[in-house]
PDB file of C-alpha atoms and ligand atoms in Angstrom:
ATOM      1  CA  MET A   1       8.719  -7.811  -8.473  1.00 98.00           C
ATOM      2  CA  THR A   2       8.166  -5.281 -11.334  1.00 98.00           C
ATOM      3  CA  PHE A   3       5.501  -2.553 -10.298  1.00 98.00           C
ATOM      4  CA  HIS A   4       3.184  -0.068 -13.218  1.00 99.00           C
ATOM      5  CA  ILE A   5       1.315   3.062 -11.968  1.00 99.00           C
ATOM      6  CA  LEU A   6      -0.727   4.273 -13.982  1.00 99.00           C
ATOM      7  CA  THR A   7      -1.626   8.098 -12.656  1.00 98.00           C
ATOM      8  CA  ILE A   8      -3.012  10.958 -13.884  1.00 98.00           C
ATOM      9  CA  PHE A   9       0.056  13.013 -11.322  1.00 98.00           C
ATOM     10  CA  PRO A  10       3.354  10.469 -12.355  1.00 98.00           C
ATOM     11  CA  GLU A  11       5.276  14.103 -10.545  1.00 98.00           C
ATOM     12  CA  PHE A  12       3.526  12.255  -7.147  1.00 98.00           C
ATOM     13  CA  PHE A  13       5.502   9.780  -7.062  1.00 98.00           C
ATOM     14  CA  ALA A  14       8.679  10.998  -6.230  1.00 97.00           C
ATOM     15  CA  GLY A  15       8.704  11.603  -2.717  1.00 96.00           C
ATOM     16  CA  PRO A  16       7.353   8.659  -1.444  1.00 96.00           C
ATOM     17  CA  PHE A  17       9.809   6.119  -3.429  1.00 98.00           C
ATOM     18  CA  ALA A  18      13.109   7.656  -3.203  1.00 97.00           C
ATOM     19  CA  HIS A  19      13.513   6.938   0.367  1.00 96.00           C
ATOM     20  CA  GLY A  20      14.537   4.395   2.611  1.00 96.00           C
ATOM     21  CA  VAL A  21      13.501   0.098   2.069  1.00 97.00           C
ATOM     22  CA  VAL A  22      11.236   1.141  -1.217  1.00 98.00           C
ATOM     23  CA  LYS A  23      14.610   3.314  -2.903  1.00 98.00           C
ATOM     24  CA  ARG A  24      17.329   0.156  -1.686  1.00 98.00           C
ATOM     25  CA  ALA A  25      14.843  -2.441  -2.891  1.00 98.00           C
ATOM     26  CA  CYS A  26      14.834  -0.634  -6.589  1.00 98.00           C
ATOM     27  CA  ALA A  27      19.192   0.009  -6.427  1.00 98.00           C
ATOM     28  CA  ALA A  28      19.100  -3.309  -5.570  1.00 98.00           C
ATOM     29  CA  GLY A  29      17.479  -4.698  -8.746  1.00 98.00           C
ATOM     30  CA  LEU A  30      14.860  -6.626  -6.661  1.00 98.00           C
ATOM     31  CA  LEU A  31      11.664  -4.338  -7.237  1.00 98.00           C
ATOM     32  CA  GLU A  32      11.317  -2.042 -10.740  1.00 98.00           C
ATOM     33  CA  ILE A  33       8.494   1.003 -10.179  1.00 98.00           C
ATOM     34  CA  ARG A  34       7.551   2.283 -13.510  1.00 98.00           C
ATOM     35  CA  ILE A  35       5.309   5.141 -13.940  1.00 98.00           C
ATOM     36  CA  HIS A  36       3.717   5.929 -16.456  1.00 99.00           C
ATOM     37  CA  ASN A  37       1.818   9.115 -17.638  1.00 98.00           C
ATOM     38  CA  LEU A  38      -2.194   7.996 -18.387  1.00 98.00           C
ATOM     39  CA  ARG A  39      -1.906  11.625 -20.706  1.00 98.00           C
ATOM     40  CA  ASP A  40      -0.336   9.444 -23.101  1.00 98.00           C
ATOM     41  CA  TRP A  41      -2.520   7.617 -24.625  1.00 98.00           C
ATOM     42  CA  THR A  42      -5.524  10.441 -24.448  1.00 98.00           C
ATOM     43  CA  HIS A  43      -5.815  11.904 -28.200  1.00 96.00           C
ATOM     44  CA  ASP A  44      -7.180  14.984 -27.819  1.00 98.00           C
ATOM     45  CA  ARG A  45      -5.428  18.971 -27.796  1.00 98.00           C
ATOM     46  CA  HIS A  46      -6.654  19.136 -24.369  1.00 98.00           C
ATOM     47  CA  ARG A  47      -5.241  15.519 -23.200  1.00 98.00           C
ATOM     48  CA  THR A  48      -8.702  15.197 -22.009  1.00 98.00           C
ATOM     49  CA  VAL A  49      -9.000  11.742 -19.576  1.00 98.00           C
ATOM     50  CA  ASP A  50     -12.366  13.037 -17.388  1.00 98.00           C
ATOM     51  CA  ASP A  51     -15.913  13.359 -18.966  1.00 98.00           C
ATOM     52  CA  ARG A  52     -18.868  14.555 -17.373  1.00 98.00           C
ATOM     53  CA  PRO A  53     -21.283  11.392 -15.900  1.00 98.00           C
ATOM     54  CA  PHE A  54     -24.119   9.955 -17.313  1.00 98.00           C
ATOM     55  CA  GLY A  55     -27.423  10.923 -15.059  1.00 98.00           C
ATOM     56  CA  GLY A  56     -25.884  13.578 -14.244  1.00 98.00           C
ATOM     57  CA  GLY A  57     -24.777  14.705 -10.818  1.00 97.00           C
ATOM     58  CA  GLU A  58     -21.639  16.476  -9.487  1.00 95.00           C
ATOM     59  CA  GLY A  59     -17.525  16.953 -11.009  1.00 97.00           C
ATOM     60  CA  MET A  60     -16.829  14.373 -13.184  1.00 98.00           C
ATOM     61  CA  VAL A  61     -15.291  11.104 -14.245  1.00 98.00           C
ATOM     62  CA  LEU A  62     -12.694   9.177 -15.513  1.00 98.00           C
ATOM     63  CA  LYS A  63     -13.060   8.088 -18.958  1.00 98.00           C
ATOM     64  CA  PRO A  64     -12.776   4.058 -19.442  1.00 98.00           C
ATOM     65  CA  GLU A  65     -10.124   4.758 -22.969  1.00 98.00           C
ATOM     66  CA  PRO A  66      -7.334   6.038 -22.152  1.00 98.00           C
ATOM     67  CA  VAL A  67      -7.235   3.896 -18.872  1.00 99.00           C
ATOM     68  CA  PHE A  68      -7.965   0.648 -21.804  1.00 99.00           C
ATOM     69  CA  ASP A  69      -5.621   1.677 -23.969  1.00 98.00           C
ATOM     70  CA  ALA A  70      -2.829   2.777 -21.347  1.00 99.00           C
ATOM     71  CA  VAL A  71      -3.708  -1.320 -19.333  1.00 99.00           C
ATOM     72  CA  GLU A  72      -3.460  -3.095 -23.721  1.00 98.00           C
ATOM     73  CA  SER A  73       0.054  -0.986 -24.365  1.00 98.00           C
ATOM     74  CA  ILE A  74       1.929  -1.617 -21.572  1.00 98.00           C
ATOM     75  CA  TRP A  75       0.232  -5.792 -22.294  1.00 98.00           C
ATOM     76  CA  PRO A  76      -0.429  -6.674 -24.681  1.00 98.00           C
ATOM     77  CA  GLU A  77      -1.126  -9.347 -23.338  1.00 97.00           C
ATOM     78  CA  ARG A  78      -2.972  -9.900 -20.216  1.00 96.00           C
ATOM     79  CA  GLY A  79      -2.096 -13.680 -17.739  1.00 94.00           C
ATOM     80  CA  PRO A  80      -0.862 -15.204 -14.968  1.00 92.00           C
ATOM     81  CA  GLY A  81       2.081 -13.108 -13.113  1.00 92.00           C
ATOM     82  CA  ARG A  82       0.484 -10.085 -14.786  1.00 98.00           C
ATOM     83  CA  LYS A  83      -2.380  -8.587 -12.248  1.00 98.00           C
ATOM     84  CA  VAL A  84      -3.938  -5.093 -12.878  1.00 98.00           C
ATOM     85  CA  ILE A  85      -5.791  -3.176  -9.289  1.00 98.00           C
ATOM     86  CA  LEU A  86      -7.547  -1.238  -9.307  1.00 98.00           C
ATOM     87  CA  LEU A  87      -7.620   1.355  -5.787  1.00 98.00           C
ATOM     88  CA  SER A  88     -10.691   2.655  -4.747  1.00 98.00           C
ATOM     89  CA  ALA A  89     -12.080   3.486  -2.014  1.00 97.00           C
ATOM     90  CA  GLN A  90     -15.361   1.065  -2.980  1.00 97.00           C
ATOM     91  CA  GLY A  91     -12.701  -1.661  -3.485  1.00 98.00           C
ATOM     92  CA  ARG A  92     -12.181  -4.580  -0.916  1.00 98.00           C
ATOM     93  CA  MET A  93     -10.215  -4.035   1.850  1.00 98.00           C
ATOM     94  CA  PHE A  94      -6.537  -4.262   2.146  1.00 98.00           C
ATOM     95  CA  ASP A  95      -3.960  -6.067   4.717  1.00 97.00           C
ATOM     96  CA  GLN A  96      -1.083  -7.446   5.173  1.00 96.00           C
ATOM     97  CA  GLY A  97      -2.746 -10.983   4.272  1.00 97.00           C
ATOM     98  CA  VAL A  98      -3.482  -9.411   1.155  1.00 98.00           C
ATOM     99  CA  ALA A  99       0.172  -7.727   1.133  1.00 98.00           C
ATOM    100  CA  ASN A 100       1.436 -11.539   1.058  1.00 97.00           C
ATOM    101  CA  ARG A 101      -0.615 -12.615  -1.755  1.00 97.00           C
ATOM    102  CA  LEU A 102       0.431  -9.740  -3.949  1.00 98.00           C
ATOM    103  CA  SER A 103       4.061 -10.205  -3.005  1.00 97.00           C
ATOM    104  CA  ARG A 104       4.052 -13.701  -4.635  1.00 96.00           C
ATOM    105  CA  GLU A 105       3.148 -11.655  -8.037  1.00 97.00           C
ATOM    106  CA  GLU A 106       5.178 -11.642 -10.409  1.00 97.00           C
ATOM    107  CA  THR A 107       4.206  -7.696 -11.692  1.00 98.00           C
ATOM    108  CA  LEU A 108       0.823  -5.668 -10.530  1.00 98.00           C
ATOM    109  CA  LEU A 109      -0.018  -3.006 -12.400  1.00 99.00           C
ATOM    110  CA  LEU A 110      -2.270  -0.183  -9.354  1.00 99.00           C
ATOM    111  CA  ILE A 111      -4.470   2.075 -11.857  1.00 99.00           C
ATOM    112  CA  CYS A 112      -5.079   5.636  -9.428  1.00 98.00           C
ATOM    113  CA  GLY A 113      -9.005   7.343  -9.458  1.00 97.00           C
ATOM    114  CA  ARG A 114      -9.274  10.912  -9.769  1.00 94.00           C
ATOM    115  CA  TYR A 115     -12.165  13.563  -9.698  1.00 95.00           C
ATOM    116  CA  GLU A 116     -15.331  11.581  -8.556  1.00 96.00           C
ATOM    117  CA  GLY A 117     -14.900   8.718  -9.304  1.00 97.00           C
ATOM    118  CA  VAL A 118     -12.998   6.179 -12.459  1.00 98.00           C
ATOM    119  CA  ASP A 119     -15.705   4.629 -14.796  1.00 98.00           C
ATOM    120  CA  GLU A 120     -17.256   1.072 -13.817  1.00 98.00           C
ATOM    121  CA  ARG A 121     -16.331  -0.817 -17.101  1.00 98.00           C
ATOM    122  CA  VAL A 122     -12.401  -0.306 -15.611  1.00 98.00           C
ATOM    123  CA  ALA A 123     -13.898  -2.091 -12.051  1.00 98.00           C
ATOM    124  CA  GLU A 124     -16.161  -4.663 -13.985  1.00 98.00           C
ATOM    125  CA  HIS A 125     -13.843  -5.403 -17.473  1.00 98.00           C
ATOM    126  CA  LEU A 126     -10.293  -4.126 -17.046  1.00 98.00           C
ATOM    127  CA  ALA A 127      -9.218  -4.175 -13.268  1.00 98.00           C
ATOM    128  CA  ASP A 128      -8.461  -7.958 -11.238  1.00 98.00           C
ATOM    129  CA  GLU A 129      -8.760  -6.515  -8.175  1.00 98.00           C
ATOM    130  CA  GLU A 130     -10.261  -3.462  -5.962  1.00 98.00           C
ATOM    131  CA  LEU A 131      -8.096  -2.819  -3.537  1.00 98.00           C
ATOM    132  CA  SER A 132      -9.182   0.065  -0.754  1.00 98.00           C
ATOM    133  CA  ILE A 133      -6.206   0.886   2.274  1.00 98.00           C
ATOM    134  CA  GLY A 134      -9.268   2.302   4.228  1.00 98.00           C
ATOM    135  CA  ASN A 135     -12.706   3.429   5.094  1.00 97.00           C
ATOM    136  CA  TYR A 136     -11.589   7.325   4.388  1.00 97.00           C
ATOM    137  CA  VAL A 137     -12.482   9.438   1.353  1.00 95.00           C
ATOM    138  CA  LEU A 138      -8.567   9.919  -0.718  1.00 97.00           C
ATOM    139  CA  SER A 139      -8.713  13.307  -2.804  1.00 97.00           C
ATOM    140  CA  GLY A 140      -7.142  10.489  -5.735  1.00 98.00           C
ATOM    141  CA  GLY A 141      -5.602   6.625  -5.390  1.00 98.00           C
ATOM    142  CA  GLU A 142      -2.001   7.648  -5.608  1.00 98.00           C
ATOM    143  CA  LEU A 143      -1.490   7.364  -1.691  1.00 98.00           C
ATOM    144  CA  ALA A 144      -3.041   4.341  -1.807  1.00 98.00           C
ATOM    145  CA  ALA A 145      -0.435   3.195  -4.330  1.00 98.00           C
ATOM    146  CA  ALA A 146       2.203   4.005  -2.418  1.00 98.00           C
ATOM    147  CA  VAL A 147       0.842   2.819   0.559  1.00 98.00           C
ATOM    148  CA  VAL A 148       0.369  -1.100  -1.516  1.00 98.00           C
ATOM    149  CA  ILE A 149       3.445  -0.741  -3.208  1.00 98.00           C
ATOM    150  CA  ASP A 150       5.770   0.151   0.426  1.00 98.00           C
ATOM    151  CA  THR A 151       3.383  -3.052   2.229  1.00 98.00           C
ATOM    152  CA  VAL A 152       4.269  -5.101  -1.090  1.00 98.00           C
ATOM    153  CA  ALA A 153       7.589  -4.594  -1.141  1.00 98.00           C
ATOM    154  CA  ARG A 154       8.643  -5.034   3.056  1.00 97.00           C
ATOM    155  CA  LEU A 155       7.599  -8.732   1.642  1.00 97.00           C
ATOM    156  CA  ILE A 156      10.000  -9.652  -1.432  1.00 97.00           C
ATOM    157  CA  PRO A 157      13.003 -11.710  -0.357  1.00 96.00           C
ATOM    158  CA  GLY A 158      15.927  -9.907   0.114  1.00 96.00           C
ATOM    159  CA  VAL A 159      14.668  -6.730   0.597  1.00 96.00           C
ATOM    160  CA  LEU A 160      14.760  -6.303   4.130  1.00 94.00           C
ATOM    161  CA  GLY A 161      18.582  -6.686   5.348  1.00 78.00           C
ATOM    162  CA  ASN A 162      17.446  -8.970   8.251  1.00 58.00           C
ATOM    163  CA  GLU A 163      15.147 -11.542   6.274  1.00 64.00           C
ATOM    164  CA  THR A 164      13.147 -12.784   9.365  1.00 56.00           C
ATOM    165  CA  SER A 165      12.456  -9.073  10.699  1.00 49.00           C
ATOM    166  CA  ALA A 166       9.172  -7.752   8.754  1.00 55.00           C
ATOM    167  CA  ALA A 167       7.865 -10.618  10.474  1.00 51.00           C
ATOM    168  CA  PHE A 168       8.127  -8.883  13.377  1.00 51.00           C
ATOM    169  CA  ASP A 169       6.268  -5.729  12.364  1.00 61.00           C
ATOM    170  CA  SER A 170       2.935  -5.097  14.024  1.00 64.00           C
ATOM    171  CA  PHE A 171       0.445  -7.280  12.441  1.00 67.00           C
ATOM    172  CA  GLN A 172       2.677  -9.719  11.270  1.00 65.00           C
ATOM    173  CA  GLU A 173       1.058 -13.652  12.293  1.00 54.00           C
ATOM    174  CA  THR A 174       4.133 -14.578  12.266  1.00 42.00           C
ATOM    175  CA  GLY A 175       6.136 -12.472  16.225  1.00 51.00           C
ATOM    176  CA  HIS A 176       4.753 -12.755  19.216  1.00 66.00           C
ATOM    177  CA  GLY A 177       1.984 -14.568  17.429  1.00 62.00           C
ATOM    178  CA  GLU A 178      -0.964 -14.694  18.024  1.00 77.00           C
ATOM    179  CA  GLY A 179      -1.550 -11.253  15.039  1.00 85.00           C
ATOM    180  CA  LEU A 180      -1.201  -9.383  18.025  1.00 93.00           C
ATOM    181  CA  LEU A 181       0.216  -5.641  17.561  1.00 96.00           C
ATOM    182  CA  ASP A 182       3.909  -5.135  18.131  1.00 96.00           C
ATOM    183  CA  CYS A 183       5.206  -4.430  21.326  1.00 97.00           C
ATOM    184  CA  PRO A 184       6.114  -0.808  22.539  1.00 98.00           C
ATOM    185  CA  HIS A 185       9.183   0.118  22.393  1.00 98.00           C
ATOM    186  CA  TRP A 186      11.652   2.090  24.446  1.00 98.00           C
ATOM    187  CA  THR A 187      15.441   3.514  23.725  1.00 98.00           C
ATOM    188  CA  ARG A 188      17.403   5.835  26.336  1.00 98.00           C
ATOM    189  CA  PRO A 189      17.067   7.750  28.124  1.00 98.00           C
ATOM    190  CA  ALA A 190      16.886   5.575  31.223  1.00 98.00           C
ATOM    191  CA  GLU A 191      14.076   7.869  32.464  1.00 98.00           C
ATOM    192  CA  PHE A 192      12.906  11.015  30.516  1.00 98.00           C
ATOM    193  CA  ARG A 193      10.978  14.138  32.082  1.00 98.00           C
ATOM    194  CA  GLY A 194      10.224  11.414  35.137  1.00 98.00           C
ATOM    195  CA  TRP A 195       8.802   9.119  32.928  1.00 98.00           C
ATOM    196  CA  LYS A 196      10.790   5.460  33.215  1.00 98.00           C
ATOM    197  CA  VAL A 197      11.207   2.684  31.260  1.00 98.00           C
ATOM    198  CA  PRO A 198       9.698  -0.303  32.222  1.00 98.00           C
ATOM    199  CA  GLU A 199      12.113  -2.066  34.709  1.00 98.00           C
ATOM    200  CA  VAL A 200      12.560  -5.791  33.184  1.00 98.00           C
ATOM    201  CA  LEU A 201      13.840  -3.692  29.860  1.00 98.00           C
ATOM    202  CA  LEU A 202      17.099  -2.878  32.010  1.00 98.00           C
ATOM    203  CA  ASN A 203      17.863  -6.152  33.731  1.00 96.00           C
ATOM    204  CA  GLY A 204      19.192  -7.928  30.919  1.00 97.00           C
ATOM    205  CA  ASN A 205      17.590 -11.016  31.355  1.00 98.00           C
ATOM    206  CA  HIS A 206      15.802 -12.405  28.765  1.00 98.00           C
ATOM    207  CA  GLU A 207      13.157 -14.512  28.654  1.00 98.00           C
ATOM    208  CA  GLU A 208      12.037 -12.083  31.541  1.00 98.00           C
ATOM    209  CA  ILE A 209      12.073  -9.842  28.209  1.00 98.00           C
ATOM    210  CA  ARG A 210      10.039 -11.958  26.063  1.00 98.00           C
ATOM    211  CA  GLN A 211       7.460 -12.990  28.495  1.00 98.00           C
ATOM    212  CA  PHE A 212       7.076  -8.827  29.278  1.00 98.00           C
ATOM    213  CA  ARG A 213       6.983  -8.428  25.238  1.00 98.00           C
ATOM    214  CA  LYS A 214       4.242 -10.611  25.124  1.00 98.00           C
ATOM    215  CA  GLY A 215       1.890  -9.555  27.977  1.00 98.00           C
ATOM    216  CA  ALA A 216       2.646  -5.514  27.457  1.00 98.00           C
ATOM    217  CA  ALA A 217       1.878  -6.469  22.870  1.00 98.00           C
ATOM    218  CA  ARG A 218      -0.989  -7.461  23.870  1.00 98.00           C
ATOM    219  CA  GLU A 219      -2.098  -4.872  27.118  1.00 98.00           C
ATOM    220  CA  LYS A 220      -1.876  -2.777  24.460  1.00 98.00           C
ATOM    221  CA  THR A 221      -4.288  -4.736  21.590  1.00 98.00           C
ATOM    222  CA  ALA A 222      -6.333  -5.514  23.702  1.00 98.00           C
ATOM    223  CA  ARG A 223      -6.707  -1.303  24.808  1.00 98.00           C
ATOM    224  CA  LEU A 224      -6.506   0.165  21.250  1.00 98.00           C
ATOM    225  CA  ARG A 225      -7.255  -2.735  19.196  1.00 97.00           C
ATOM    226  CA  PRO A 226      -9.895  -4.998  20.130  1.00 97.00           C
ATOM    227  CA  ASP A 227     -10.942  -5.664  17.025  1.00 95.00           C
ATOM    228  CA  LEU A 228      -7.711  -7.810  16.498  1.00 94.00           C
ATOM    229  CA  VAL A 229      -8.760 -10.077  19.759  1.00 92.00           C
TER     230      VAL A 229
HETATM  231  C1  9WO B   1     -16.492  10.000  -2.404  1.00 65.82           C
HETATM  232  C2  9WO B   1     -17.988   9.248  -1.727  1.00 65.82           C
HETATM  233  C3  9WO B   1     -19.450  10.446  -1.180  1.00 65.82           C
HETATM  234  C4  9WO B   1     -20.163   9.089  -0.209  1.00 65.82           C
HETATM  235  C5  9WO B   1     -19.860   8.733   0.141  1.00 65.82           C
HETATM  236  C6  9WO B   1     -18.370   7.760  -0.243  1.00 65.82           C
HETATM  237  C7  9WO B   1     -17.695   7.764  -0.882  1.00 65.82           C
HETATM  238  N1  9WO B   1     -16.383   7.711  -1.228  1.00 65.82           N
HETATM  239  C8  9WO B   1     -15.910   8.795  -2.390  1.00 65.82           C
HETATM  240  C9  9WO B   1     -14.344   8.806  -3.141  1.00 65.82           C
HETATM  241  O1  9WO B   1     -13.717   6.791  -2.560  1.00 65.82           O
HETATM  242  N2  9WO B   1     -14.667   9.210  -3.845  1.00 65.82           N
HETATM  243  C10 9WO B   1     -12.860   8.591  -4.432  1.00 65.82           C
HETATM  244  C11 9WO B   1     -11.741   9.836  -3.833  1.00 65.82           C
HETATM  245  C12 9WO B   1     -13.958   9.483  -5.671  1.00 65.82           C
HETATM  246  C13 9WO B   1     -12.390   9.005  -6.858  1.00 65.82           C
HETATM  247  C14 9WO B   1     -11.251   9.171  -6.417  1.00 65.82           C
HETATM  248  N3  9WO B   1     -10.953   9.251  -4.904  1.00 65.82           N
HETATM  249  C15 9WO B   1     -10.219   8.760  -4.278  1.00 65.82           C
HETATM  250  C16 9WO B   1     -10.246   7.213  -3.205  1.00 65.82           C
HETATM  251  N4  9WO B   1      -9.618   7.518  -5.360  1.00 65.82           N
HETATM  252  N5  9WO B   1      -8.834   6.822  -4.306  1.00 65.82           N
HETATM  253  C17 9WO B   1      -9.958   6.733  -3.172  1.00 65.82           C
HETATM  254  C18 9WO B   1      -9.140   5.689  -2.209  1.00 65.82           C
HETATM  255  C19 9WO B   1      -9.401   5.515  -1.187  1.00 65.82           C
HETATM  256  C20 9WO B   1      -9.336   4.105  -0.773  1.00 65.82           C
HETATM  257  N6  9WO B   1      -8.648   3.842  -0.212  1.00 65.82           N
HETATM  258  C21 9WO B   1      -7.935   3.382  -1.725  1.00 65.82           C
HETATM  259  C22 9WO B   1      -8.211   4.585  -2.781  1.00 65.82           C
END
């Protein structure tokens, strides 16, 4: 699977993609991430990508021309398997279900907004989808793009050593079933500062442990995420 990222901060992604699952997926040839500097599609001396908002108001808006030019030069032809996604706080909510759907795409191009926003014609006439990773204001779409790529990369067949382990993460439907959170985890020592690990996890009875984990997942989901129950 290939991701293109369109950004004014290409250096931003050196960190997030240089570790762990995403790094290994790239090294294994299962994932390709190509980062494009939006300023490469400007034509003036200052490499201008922003301008003042029509109607007045604070701040600047990302101009449409470099964004359209970039997408049309990265992909002279559009079509199925080539999906353009605008990351913005106004987008539809990204979740594990959206990640599953996106993981079946061949190639995605993620546009990262900056300044006070992106000219609306990008959302209306260039992007196939507008996605938000949550109800908070970020400084730009770059962090959101990194979140989307990390989440989707884990779902590409072969990326996780254990083909089933993605299915047991929080929110993935197949773990304890019912769309619960992941169960809590403990490791050694069995007692830390007087806090003991639940006895049942130490007794080696795997059916009892399975039951305990399911109950613990239900209890924690109800307490922290009643919206999921
Ligand atoms: C400003 C604002 C003001 C009042 C009420 C809501 C508001 N939302 C924003 C806002 O989202 N500003 C953007 C921040 C302007 C363009 C750059 N920003 C941004 C956020 N780019 N991408 C995101 C984002 C946020 C969440 N998920 C994906 C992308």
